[in-house]
């Protein structure tokens, strides 16, 4: 699975390739969500849906 913490650095084409993997974020454990929550906003934009209900700072 793609390193979600780096998703902001991926080119658009790469994002297209990992789109299916992005939906798997809802399977991540809470500790992992802590590490990637900043990128969750971008993931929501890419998938055009709220994959995970997340409260941001």
JSON list of C-alpha atoms in Angstrom, two decimals:
[
{"chain": "A", "resi": 1, "resn": "UNK", "atom": "CA", "xyz": [0.00, 0.00, 0.00]},
{"chain": "A", "resi": 2, "resn": "UNK", "atom": "CA", "xyz": [1.13, 3.53, -0.75]},
{"chain": "A", "resi": 3, "resn": "UNK", "atom": "CA", "xyz": [2.74, 5.57, 2.00]},
{"chain": "A", "resi": 4, "resn": "UNK", "atom": "CA", "xyz": [-0.15, 7.88, 2.75]},
{"chain": "A", "resi": 5, "resn": "UNK", "atom": "CA", "xyz": [2.02, 10.42, 4.51]},
{"chain": "A", "resi": 6, "resn": "UNK", "atom": "CA", "xyz": [3.63, 11.21, 1.16]},
{"chain": "A", "resi": 7, "resn": "UNK", "atom": "CA", "xyz": [0.45, 11.41, -0.88]},
{"chain": "A", "resi": 8, "resn": "UNK", "atom": "CA", "xyz": [0.66, 15.20, -1.04]},
{"chain": "A", "resi": 9, "resn": "UNK", "atom": "CA", "xyz": [3.88, 14.87, -2.99]},
{"chain": "A", "resi": 10, "resn": "UNK", "atom": "CA", "xyz": [2.53, 12.42, -5.56]},
{"chain": "A", "resi": 11, "resn": "UNK", "atom": "CA", "xyz": [1.91, 13.65, -9.11]},
{"chain": "A", "resi": 12, "resn": "UNK", "atom": "CA", "xyz": [-1.70, 13.56, -10.31]},
{"chain": "A", "resi": 13, "resn": "UNK", "atom": "CA", "xyz": [-1.07, 10.47, -12.42]},
{"chain": "A", "resi": 14, "resn": "UNK", "atom": "CA", "xyz": [0.32, 8.62, -9.41]},
{"chain": "A", "resi": 15, "resn": "UNK", "atom": "CA", "xyz": [-2.71, 9.64, -7.37]},
{"chain": "A", "resi": 16, "resn": "UNK", "atom": "CA", "xyz": [-4.91, 8.08, -10.03]},
{"chain": "A", "resi": 17, "resn": "UNK", "atom": "CA", "xyz": [-3.00, 4.82, -9.69]},
{"chain": "A", "resi": 18, "resn": "UNK", "atom": "CA", "xyz": [-3.40, 4.68, -5.92]},
{"chain": "A", "resi": 19, "resn": "UNK", "atom": "CA", "xyz": [-7.03, 5.80, -5.82]},
{"chain": "A", "resi": 20, "resn": "UNK", "atom": "CA", "xyz": [-8.17, 2.27, -4.95]},
{"chain": "A", "resi": 21, "resn": "UNK", "atom": "CA", "xyz": [-5.64, 2.11, -2.13]},
{"chain": "A", "resi": 22, "resn": "UNK", "atom": "CA", "xyz": [-6.91, 5.40, -0.73]},
{"chain": "A", "resi": 23, "resn": "UNK", "atom": "CA", "xyz": [-10.26, 3.89, 0.19]},
{"chain": "A", "resi": 24, "resn": "UNK", "atom": "CA", "xyz": [-8.39, 1.42, 2.36]},
{"chain": "A", "resi": 25, "resn": "UNK", "atom": "CA", "xyz": [-7.56, 4.25, 4.75]},
{"chain": "A", "resi": 26, "resn": "UNK", "atom": "CA", "xyz": [-10.73, 3.48, 6.65]},
{"chain": "A", "resi": 27, "resn": "UNK", "atom": "CA", "xyz": [-9.08, 0.21, 7.64]},
{"chain": "A", "resi": 28, "resn": "UNK", "atom": "CA", "xyz": [-6.08, 1.95, 9.23]},
{"chain": "A", "resi": 29, "resn": "UNK", "atom": "CA", "xyz": [-5.66, 1.86, 12.98]},
{"chain": "A", "resi": 30, "resn": "UNK", "atom": "CA", "xyz": [-6.06, 5.02, 15.04]},
{"chain": "A", "resi": 31, "resn": "UNK", "atom": "CA", "xyz": [-2.30, 5.38, 15.52]},
{"chain": "A", "resi": 32, "resn": "UNK", "atom": "CA", "xyz": [-1.85, 5.34, 11.76]},
{"chain": "A", "resi": 33, "resn": "UNK", "atom": "CA", "xyz": [-4.63, 7.89, 11.37]},
{"chain": "A", "resi": 34, "resn": "UNK", "atom": "CA", "xyz": [-2.74, 10.20, 13.70]},
{"chain": "A", "resi": 35, "resn": "UNK", "atom": "CA", "xyz": [0.23, 10.04, 11.33]},
{"chain": "A", "resi": 36, "resn": "UNK", "atom": "CA", "xyz": [-1.76, 10.69, 8.17]},
{"chain": "A", "resi": 37, "resn": "UNK", "atom": "CA", "xyz": [-4.64, 12.88, 9.31]},
{"chain": "A", "resi": 38, "resn": "UNK", "atom": "CA", "xyz": [-3.12, 16.00, 7.76]},
{"chain": "A", "resi": 39, "resn": "UNK", "atom": "CA", "xyz": [-3.21, 14.24, 4.40]},
{"chain": "A", "resi": 40, "resn": "UNK", "atom": "CA", "xyz": [-6.79, 13.07, 4.88]},
{"chain": "A", "resi": 41, "resn": "UNK", "atom": "CA", "xyz": [-8.07, 16.36, 3.49]},
{"chain": "A", "resi": 42, "resn": "UNK", "atom": "CA", "xyz": [-6.20, 15.72, 0.24]},
{"chain": "A", "resi": 43, "resn": "UNK", "atom": "CA", "xyz": [-7.44, 12.15, 0.16]},
{"chain": "A", "resi": 44, "resn": "UNK", "atom": "CA", "xyz": [-11.02, 13.40, 0.46]},
{"chain": "A", "resi": 45, "resn": "UNK", "atom": "CA", "xyz": [-10.40, 15.71, -2.48]},
{"chain": "A", "resi": 46, "resn": "UNK", "atom": "CA", "xyz": [-8.95, 12.90, -4.58]},
{"chain": "A", "resi": 47, "resn": "UNK", "atom": "CA", "xyz": [-11.72, 10.42, -3.85]},
{"chain": "A", "resi": 48, "resn": "UNK", "atom": "CA", "xyz": [-14.39, 13.15, -3.84]},
{"chain": "A", "resi": 49, "resn": "UNK", "atom": "CA", "xyz": [-15.91, 11.64, -0.72]},
{"chain": "A", "resi": 50, "resn": "UNK", "atom": "CA", "xyz": [-15.29, 11.52, 3.01]},
{"chain": "A", "resi": 51, "resn": "UNK", "atom": "CA", "xyz": [-13.49, 8.23, 3.42]},
{"chain": "A", "resi": 52, "resn": "UNK", "atom": "CA", "xyz": [-13.08, 8.60, 7.16]},
{"chain": "A", "resi": 53, "resn": "UNK", "atom": "CA", "xyz": [-14.92, 10.79, 9.65]},
{"chain": "A", "resi": 54, "resn": "UNK", "atom": "CA", "xyz": [-12.02, 12.79, 11.09]},
{"chain": "A", "resi": 55, "resn": "UNK", "atom": "CA", "xyz": [-11.91, 15.74, 13.44]},
{"chain": "A", "resi": 56, "resn": "UNK", "atom": "CA", "xyz": [-9.17, 18.16, 12.48]},
{"chain": "A", "resi": 57, "resn": "UNK", "atom": "CA", "xyz": [-7.33, 20.47, 14.87]}
]
